[in-house]
CSV table of C-alpha atoms in Angstrom, one decimal:
chain,number,residue,atom,x,y,z
A,1,MET,CA,32.1,-17.2,84.4
A,2,ALA,CA,29.3,-18.1,86.8
A,3,SER,CA,26.9,-15.8,85.0
A,4,SER,CA,27.7,-17.5,81.6
A,5,SER,CA,27.3,-21.0,83.1
A,6,PHE,CA,23.9,-19.9,84.6
A,7,ARG,CA,22.8,-18.5,81.2
A,8,ASP,CA,23.8,-21.7,79.5
A,9,SER,CA,21.8,-23.8,82.0
A,10,MET,CA,18.7,-21.6,81.4
A,11,ASN,CA,19.1,-21.9,77.7
A,12,SER,CA,19.3,-25.7,78.0
A,13,LEU,CA,16.0,-25.7,79.8
A,14,GLY,CA,14.4,-23.7,76.9
A,15,TRP,CA,13.1,-20.8,79.0
A,16,SER,CA,14.7,-18.2,76.8
A,17,ARG,CA,13.5,-19.7,73.6
A,18,ARG,CA,11.3,-17.5,71.4
A,19,ASP,CA,9.1,-18.5,68.6
A,20,GLU,CA,9.9,-17.3,65.2
A,21,PRO,CA,8.2,-14.1,64.3
A,22,VAL,CA,4.9,-14.6,62.4
A,23,ASN,CA,5.0,-13.3,58.9
A,24,THR,CA,2.0,-11.1,58.4
A,25,ASN,CA,2.9,-10.0,54.9
A,26,LYS,CA,1.6,-13.2,53.2
A,27,GLN,CA,-0.8,-12.4,50.4
A,28,THR,CA,-3.5,-14.4,48.9
A,29,PRO,CA,-3.2,-15.3,45.2
A,30,LEU,CA,-6.0,-12.9,44.4
A,31,LEU,CA,-4.2,-10.0,46.1
A,32,GLY,CA,-0.9,-11.0,44.4
A,33,ARG,CA,-2.5,-10.8,40.9
A,34,LEU,CA,-4.1,-7.4,41.7
A,35,GLN,CA,-0.8,-6.1,42.9
A,36,LYS,CA,0.8,-7.1,39.7
A,37,LEU,CA,-1.8,-5.0,37.9
A,38,ASN,CA,-1.0,-2.0,40.0
A,39,PRO,CA,0.3,0.8,37.8
A,40,PHE,CA,1.3,3.0,40.7
A,41,GLY,CA,4.3,1.0,42.0
A,42,ASP,CA,4.8,-1.4,44.9
A,43,GLN,CA,2.8,0.7,47.4
A,44,GLY,CA,-0.5,-0.5,46.0
A,45,PHE,CA,-2.0,-1.9,49.2
A,46,VAL,CA,-2.2,-0.5,52.7
A,47,ARG,CA,-1.2,-2.7,55.6
A,48,LEU,CA,-2.4,-1.8,59.0
A,49,PRO,CA,0.4,-1.4,61.5
A,50,THR,CA,0.8,-4.3,64.0
A,51,THR,CA,2.7,-2.2,66.6
A,52,GLU,CA,2.4,1.4,67.7
A,53,GLY,CA,5.7,2.6,66.2
A,54,GLU,CA,5.6,0.6,63.0
A,55,GLY,CA,5.5,2.5,59.8
A,56,PRO,CA,4.4,3.4,57.3
A,57,GLY,CA,0.8,3.6,58.4
A,58,ALA,CA,-1.8,6.0,59.8
A,59,PRO,CA,-1.1,7.0,63.4
A,60,LEU,CA,-3.7,5.4,65.7
A,61,PRO,CA,-5.5,6.9,67.4
A,62,ALA,CA,-5.7,10.4,65.9
A,63,ARG,CA,-4.9,13.1,68.3
A,64,THR,CA,-6.9,15.9,66.7
A,65,ARG,CA,-10.0,16.2,64.5
A,66,LYS,CA,-7.7,17.4,61.6
A,67,GLU,CA,-5.6,14.2,61.8
A,68,GLU,CA,-8.7,12.1,61.9
A,69,GLU,CA,-10.1,13.7,58.8
A,70,GLU,CA,-6.8,13.4,57.0
A,71,GLY,CA,-6.4,9.7,57.8
A,72,TRP,CA,-10.1,8.8,57.2
A,73,PHE,CA,-9.3,7.5,53.7
A,74,ALA,CA,-5.5,7.0,53.9
A,75,LEU,CA,-5.6,4.7,50.9
A,76,SER,CA,-3.3,4.6,47.9
A,77,ARG,CA,-4.5,5.4,44.4
A,78,TRP,CA,-4.7,1.8,43.5
A,79,ASP,CA,-6.8,1.0,46.6
A,80,ARG,CA,-9.2,3.8,45.7
A,81,LEU,CA,-9.5,2.6,42.2
A,82,LEU,CA,-10.3,-0.9,43.3
A,83,VAL,CA,-13.0,0.3,45.8
A,84,PHE,CA,-14.3,2.8,43.2
A,85,GLY,CA,-14.6,0.0,40.6
A,86,GLY,CA,-16.3,-2.4,43.0
A,87,LEU,CA,-18.9,0.1,44.2
A,88,ASN,CA,-19.7,1.2,40.6
A,89,LEU,CA,-20.1,-2.5,39.5
A,90,ALA,CA,-22.5,-3.0,42.4
A,91,ALA,CA,-24.4,0.1,41.5
A,92,ILE,CA,-24.6,-1.0,37.8
A,93,ALA,CA,-25.8,-4.4,38.9
A,94,LEU,CA,-28.6,-2.9,41.0
A,95,PHE,CA,-29.6,-0.6,38.1
A,96,VAL,CA,-29.7,-3.6,35.7
A,97,VAL,CA,-31.8,-5.6,38.2
A,98,CYS,CA,-34.3,-2.6,38.4
A,99,PHE,CA,-34.5,-2.3,34.6
A,100,THR,CA,-34.8,-6.1,34.1
A,101,LEU,CA,-37.4,-6.7,36.7
A,102,LEU,CA,-39.3,-3.5,36.1
A,103,PRO,CA,-42.6,-5.2,35.2
A,104,ILE,CA,-42.4,-7.1,38.5
A,105,LEU,CA,-41.0,-4.4,40.7
A,106,SER,CA,-43.5,-1.9,39.4
A,107,LEU,CA,-46.2,-3.8,41.3
A,108,ARG,CA,-44.1,-3.4,44.4
A,109,PRO,CA,-42.8,0.2,44.4
A,110,ARG,CA,-41.2,-0.2,47.8
A,111,LYS,CA,-38.7,-2.8,46.7
A,112,PHE,CA,-38.0,-0.9,43.5
A,113,ALA,CA,-37.3,2.4,45.4
A,114,ILE,CA,-35.0,0.6,47.9
A,115,LEU,CA,-33.0,-1.1,45.1
A,116,TRP,CA,-32.8,2.1,43.0
A,117,THR,CA,-31.8,4.3,46.0
A,118,MET,CA,-29.1,1.7,47.1
A,119,ALA,CA,-27.7,1.9,43.6
A,120,SER,CA,-27.6,5.7,43.8
A,121,VAL,CA,-25.9,5.6,47.2
A,122,LEU,CA,-23.3,3.2,46.0
A,123,PHE,CA,-22.6,5.4,43.0
A,124,LEU,CA,-22.1,8.5,45.2
A,125,GLY,CA,-20.1,6.5,47.6
A,126,SER,CA,-17.7,5.4,44.9
A,127,TRP,CA,-16.9,9.0,44.1
A,128,ALA,CA,-16.5,9.8,47.8
A,129,VAL,CA,-13.9,7.1,48.1
A,130,MET,CA,-12.1,8.2,45.0
A,131,MET,CA,-11.9,11.9,45.9
A,132,GLY,CA,-12.1,11.7,49.7
A,133,PRO,CA,-15.4,12.3,51.6
A,134,MET,CA,-14.7,16.0,52.6
A,135,ALA,CA,-13.4,17.0,49.2
A,136,TYR,CA,-16.3,15.3,47.5
A,137,ALA,CA,-18.8,17.0,49.8
A,138,ARG,CA,-17.3,20.4,48.9
A,139,HIS,CA,-17.4,19.4,45.3
A,140,LEU,CA,-21.1,18.6,45.4
A,141,ILE,CA,-22.1,21.9,47.1
A,142,SER,CA,-19.9,24.0,44.7
A,143,SER,CA,-21.8,26.5,42.4
A,144,GLU,CA,-21.2,24.3,39.3
A,145,ARG,CA,-22.5,21.1,40.9
A,146,LEU,CA,-25.2,22.5,43.1
A,147,PRO,CA,-28.0,22.1,40.5
A,148,PHE,CA,-27.1,18.4,40.1
A,149,THR,CA,-26.9,17.9,43.9
A,150,ALA,CA,-30.3,19.5,44.5
A,151,THR,CA,-31.9,17.5,41.6
A,152,TYR,CA,-30.3,14.2,42.5
A,153,PHE,CA,-30.9,14.2,46.2
A,154,GLY,CA,-34.3,15.7,45.7
A,155,SER,CA,-35.3,13.0,43.3
A,156,ILE,CA,-33.9,10.4,45.8
A,157,GLY,CA,-36.1,11.8,48.6
A,158,LEU,CA,-39.1,12.0,46.3
A,159,THR,CA,-38.6,8.4,45.2
A,160,LEU,CA,-38.6,7.2,48.8
A,161,TYR,CA,-41.6,9.4,49.7
A,162,PHE,CA,-43.7,8.3,46.8
A,163,ALA,CA,-42.8,4.6,47.3
A,164,LEU,CA,-42.9,4.3,51.1
A,165,GLY,CA,-45.3,7.2,51.9
A,166,LEU,CA,-47.9,7.5,49.1
A,167,HIS,CA,-47.4,4.0,47.7
A,168,SER,CA,-47.8,5.5,44.2
A,169,THR,CA,-46.2,3.4,41.5
A,170,ILE,CA,-46.5,6.1,38.8
A,171,LEU,CA,-45.0,8.9,40.9
A,172,THR,CA,-42.2,6.5,42.0
A,173,LEU,CA,-41.3,5.6,38.4
A,174,MET,CA,-41.4,9.3,37.4
A,175,SER,CA,-39.1,10.3,40.3
A,176,SER,CA,-36.8,7.4,39.5
A,177,ILE,CA,-36.6,8.6,35.8
A,178,VAL,CA,-35.6,12.1,37.1
A,179,GLN,CA,-33.0,10.4,39.3
A,180,PHE,CA,-31.6,8.5,36.3
A,181,VAL,CA,-31.5,11.6,34.1
A,182,ALA,CA,-29.7,13.5,36.8
A,183,LEU,CA,-27.2,10.6,37.0
A,184,LEU,CA,-26.5,10.8,33.3
A,185,TRP,CA,-26.2,14.5,33.5
A,186,TYR,CA,-23.6,14.1,36.2
A,187,LEU,CA,-21.6,11.6,34.2
A,188,VAL,CA,-21.8,13.3,30.8
A,189,SER,CA,-20.8,16.7,32.3
A,190,TYR,CA,-17.3,15.4,33.0
A,191,PHE,CA,-16.6,14.6,29.3
A,192,PRO,CA,-15.2,17.3,27.0
A,193,MET,CA,-18.0,19.6,25.8
A,194,GLY,CA,-20.3,17.6,27.9
A,195,SER,CA,-22.0,20.5,29.6
A,196,THR,CA,-22.4,22.3,26.2
A,197,GLY,CA,-23.9,19.2,24.7
A,198,LEU,CA,-26.3,18.8,27.5
A,199,ARG,CA,-27.5,22.4,27.2
A,200,PHE,CA,-28.0,21.9,23.4
A,201,ALA,CA,-29.9,18.7,23.9
A,202,ALA,CA,-32.1,20.2,26.6
A,203,SER,CA,-32.9,23.3,24.5
A,204,PHE,CA,-33.6,21.1,21.4
A,205,GLY,CA,-35.8,18.7,23.3
A,206,SER,CA,-37.8,21.6,25.0
A,207,ASN,CA,-38.3,23.2,21.6
A,208,ARG,CA,-39.5,20.0,20.1
A,209,VAL,CA,-41.9,19.4,22.9
A,210,ALA,CA,-43.2,22.9,22.7
A,211,ALA,CA,-43.7,22.6,19.0
A,212,TRP,CA,-45.5,19.3,19.4
A,213,MET,CA,-47.8,20.7,22.1
A,214,ASN,CA,-48.7,23.8,20.0
A,215,GLY,CA,-49.6,21.6,17.1
């Protein structure tokens, strides 16, 4: 009886009052519209846990290197598609700027090389997010993709070297063209009969060039 009266007196003073829990699940109108477009269900967005035992969510911190690699990109398919599309749009925008301002940027090969290389890095980063960084790295060094990897990364290195080291506009443009052709090669090879069509186009083009040079 005494304990209940003491509890009532403490409650009357307001010492045991607690604020209402803060709702952390409020979404902005933009996120709400994007979630409605999610074709993969209601688990389209990943919310970071606010407490240690809250789920679902990636355990933080990771205890082992394996857990860290598995949780590195613990994103849903819808999240990966959004990031993939955003990075590709940014890469396309930089490529368009390079093509549009080519007469101006050709006089400043450093800026051209930086913009072009940033577009290439964003393009590769979009696929790394889509597939996962480790899986995409293994994909790039596979036997089928190794020629593309060597050509693409080699052209990126040459573009930076010609622009920042030699300050050669012609060599920078040539290496950028090789970089762009390698990019098209990479994209077309994923379409049905893409690899066969590329080999046919390459053989036809080399034959025409050889015939033109021989007169």
